[in-house]
Short mmCIF file of C-alpha atoms in Angstrom, two decimals:
data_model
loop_
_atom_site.label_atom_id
_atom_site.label_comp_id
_atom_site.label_asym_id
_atom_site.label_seq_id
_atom_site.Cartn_x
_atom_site.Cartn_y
_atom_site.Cartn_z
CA UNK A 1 119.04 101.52 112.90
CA UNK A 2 117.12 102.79 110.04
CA UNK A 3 115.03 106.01 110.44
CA UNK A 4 113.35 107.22 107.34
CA UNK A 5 111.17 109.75 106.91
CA UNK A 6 109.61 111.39 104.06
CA UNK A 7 107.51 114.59 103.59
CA UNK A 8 105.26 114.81 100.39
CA UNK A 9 102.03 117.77 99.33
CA UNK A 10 99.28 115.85 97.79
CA UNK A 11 97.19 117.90 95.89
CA UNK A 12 93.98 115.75 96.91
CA UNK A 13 91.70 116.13 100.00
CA UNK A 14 92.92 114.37 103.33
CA UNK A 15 90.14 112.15 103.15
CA UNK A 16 91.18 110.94 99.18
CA UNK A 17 94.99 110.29 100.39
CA UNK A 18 93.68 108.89 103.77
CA UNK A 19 91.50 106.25 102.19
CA UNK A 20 93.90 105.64 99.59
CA UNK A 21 97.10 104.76 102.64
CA UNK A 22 94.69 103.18 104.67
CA UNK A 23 92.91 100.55 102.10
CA UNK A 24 95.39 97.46 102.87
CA UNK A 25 94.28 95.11 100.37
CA UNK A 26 95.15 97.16 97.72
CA UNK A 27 98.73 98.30 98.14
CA UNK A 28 99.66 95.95 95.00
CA UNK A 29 98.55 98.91 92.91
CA UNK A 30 101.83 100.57 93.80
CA UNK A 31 104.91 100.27 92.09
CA UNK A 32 107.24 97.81 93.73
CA UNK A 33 104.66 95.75 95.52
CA UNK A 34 103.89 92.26 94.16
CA UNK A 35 100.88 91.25 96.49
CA UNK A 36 98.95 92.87 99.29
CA UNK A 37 96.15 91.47 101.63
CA UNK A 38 93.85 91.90 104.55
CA UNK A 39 94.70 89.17 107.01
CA UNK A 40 93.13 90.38 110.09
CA UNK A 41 90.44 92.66 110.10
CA UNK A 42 90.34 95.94 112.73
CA UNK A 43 88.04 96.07 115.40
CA UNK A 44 85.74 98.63 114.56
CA UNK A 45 87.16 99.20 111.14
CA UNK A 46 87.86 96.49 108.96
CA UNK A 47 91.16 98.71 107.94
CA UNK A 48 91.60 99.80 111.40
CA UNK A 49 92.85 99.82 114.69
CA UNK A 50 94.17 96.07 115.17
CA UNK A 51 94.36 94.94 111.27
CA UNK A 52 97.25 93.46 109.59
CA UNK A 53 98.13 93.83 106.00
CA UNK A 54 100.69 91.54 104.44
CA UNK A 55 102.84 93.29 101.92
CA UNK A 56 104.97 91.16 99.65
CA UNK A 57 107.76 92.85 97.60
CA UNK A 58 110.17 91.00 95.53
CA UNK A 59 111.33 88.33 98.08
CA UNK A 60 110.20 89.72 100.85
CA UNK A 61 107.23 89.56 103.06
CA UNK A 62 106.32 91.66 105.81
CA UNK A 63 102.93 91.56 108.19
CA UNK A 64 101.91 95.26 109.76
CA UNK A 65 99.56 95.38 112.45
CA UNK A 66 97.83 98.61 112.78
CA UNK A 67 98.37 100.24 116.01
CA UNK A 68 96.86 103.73 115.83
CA UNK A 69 93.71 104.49 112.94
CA UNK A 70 92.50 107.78 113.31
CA UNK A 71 90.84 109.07 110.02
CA UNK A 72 91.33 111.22 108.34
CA UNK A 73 94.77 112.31 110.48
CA UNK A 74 96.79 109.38 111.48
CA UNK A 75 97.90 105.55 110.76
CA UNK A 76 100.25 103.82 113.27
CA UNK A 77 101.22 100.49 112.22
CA UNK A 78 103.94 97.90 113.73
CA UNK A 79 106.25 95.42 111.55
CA UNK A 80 105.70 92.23 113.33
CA UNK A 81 106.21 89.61 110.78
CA UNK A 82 109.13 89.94 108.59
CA UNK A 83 110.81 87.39 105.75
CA UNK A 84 113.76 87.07 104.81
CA UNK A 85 114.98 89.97 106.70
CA UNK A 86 114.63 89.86 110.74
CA UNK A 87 112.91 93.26 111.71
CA UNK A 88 112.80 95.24 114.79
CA UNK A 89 110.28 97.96 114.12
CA UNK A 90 109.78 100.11 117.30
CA UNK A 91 107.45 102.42 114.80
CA UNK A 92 105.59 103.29 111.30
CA UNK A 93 103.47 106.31 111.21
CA UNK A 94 101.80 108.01 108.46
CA UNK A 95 100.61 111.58 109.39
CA UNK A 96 98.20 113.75 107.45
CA UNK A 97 97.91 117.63 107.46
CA UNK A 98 94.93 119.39 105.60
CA UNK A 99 95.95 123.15 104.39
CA UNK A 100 94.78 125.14 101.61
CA UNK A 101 92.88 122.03 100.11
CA UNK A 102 96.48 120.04 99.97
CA UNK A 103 97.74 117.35 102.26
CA UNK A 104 100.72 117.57 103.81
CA UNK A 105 101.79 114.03 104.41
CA UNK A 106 104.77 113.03 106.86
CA UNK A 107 105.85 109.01 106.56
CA UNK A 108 108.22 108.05 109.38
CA UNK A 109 109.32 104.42 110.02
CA UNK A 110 112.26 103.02 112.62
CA UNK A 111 113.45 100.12 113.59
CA UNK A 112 117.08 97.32 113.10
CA UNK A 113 117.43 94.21 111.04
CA UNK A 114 118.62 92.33 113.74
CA UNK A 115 121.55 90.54 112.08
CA UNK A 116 124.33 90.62 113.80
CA UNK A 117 126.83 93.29 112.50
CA UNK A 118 125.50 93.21 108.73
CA UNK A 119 122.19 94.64 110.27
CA UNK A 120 123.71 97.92 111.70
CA UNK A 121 126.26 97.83 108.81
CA UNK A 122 124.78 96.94 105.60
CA UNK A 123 121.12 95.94 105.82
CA UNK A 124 119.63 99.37 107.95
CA UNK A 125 121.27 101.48 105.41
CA UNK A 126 119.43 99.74 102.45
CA UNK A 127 116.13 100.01 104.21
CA UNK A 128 116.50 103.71 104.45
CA UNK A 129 117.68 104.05 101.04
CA UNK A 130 114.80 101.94 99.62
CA UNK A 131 111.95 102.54 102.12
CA UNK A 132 112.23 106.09 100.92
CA UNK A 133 112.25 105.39 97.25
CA UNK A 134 109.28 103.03 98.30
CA UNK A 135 107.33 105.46 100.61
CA UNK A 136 107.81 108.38 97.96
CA UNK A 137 106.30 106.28 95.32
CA UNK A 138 103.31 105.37 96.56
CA UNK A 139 102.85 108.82 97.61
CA UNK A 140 103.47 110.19 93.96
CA UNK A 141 100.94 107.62 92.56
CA UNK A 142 98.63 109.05 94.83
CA UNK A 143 98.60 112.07 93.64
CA UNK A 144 98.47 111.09 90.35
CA UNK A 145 95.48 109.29 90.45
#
C-alpha cells in the first residue's frame, strides 16, 4: 500500500493556495505534468464536488473525481481511472489551515497498484517515493508564484 503524506507552509492566503489546488485544468503548469483537463464538470462548482480532472504525466494517465470541495478548507478526490498502472485509491485529500496569514497545507493520498506481488513489492513503494516529490512540487511552485 502506498500512504504518502506531505506537510508544506505557504506563505499565501488560503484562498490563493485553495484556488490554485483546486483549478483542474491547469495542473500542466506544474513541473512533471504533461497535460491536465476538466472532463466532468462539479455540480454546483464547475471545479467541485463531482468533477474529474485528467492528469497525464509521462506515460501515465490518471482520472480524479472530486469527492469532497469545501473552499477554502478541503479537497477530497478519488483515483478512478488509472493507465498503465492499475490503482486502488481508497483516498486523496488536500487539507488547508489558515494561521498567522500562512497556510498550513496537509496532502495525504492511499491506496495499492493492484499487480499481483510487484504492486505491494515494487510499484507502492515508487508511488510514495514519487507522489511526494510530485505533491511537494506543486506545493513549492505555489508559493512561488
Amino acid at each position: 500500500m502506498f500512504n504518502i503524506s506531505v506537510n508544506r507552509i505557504i506563505d499565501k492566503p488560503i484562498q490563493v493556495v485553495f484556488d490554485a489546488l483546486s483549478d483542474h485544468a491547469n495542473y500542466q503548469t506544474f513541473k512533471g505534468i504533461d497535460k491536465s483537463s476538466l472532463i466532468k464538470e462539479g455540480s454546483e462548482d464547475k471545479n467541485g464536488l463531482g468533477a474529474v480532472r485528467e492528469i497525464v504525466a509521462g506515460n501515465s494517465t490518471l482520472h480524479e473525481e472530486i469527492v469532497t470541495y469545501e473552499p477554502p478548507t478541503k479537497l477530497g478526490y478519488k483515483i478512478t481511472y488509472s493507465k498503465p498502472l492499475p490503482y486502488d485509491h481508497q483516498v486523496g485529500e488536500i487539507t488547508l489551515e489558515e494561521k498567522d496569514g500562512q497556510t498550513h497545507v496537509t496532502w495525504c493520498s492511499k491506496g495499492h497498484i493492484t499487480i499481483p506481488i510487484l504492486g505491494t513489492w515494487y510499484f507502492d513503494k515508487q508511488i510514495d517515493k514519487f507522489g511526494s516529490r510530485a505533491f511537494g512540487s506543486i506545493l513549492k511552485t505555489i508559493a512561488s508564484r
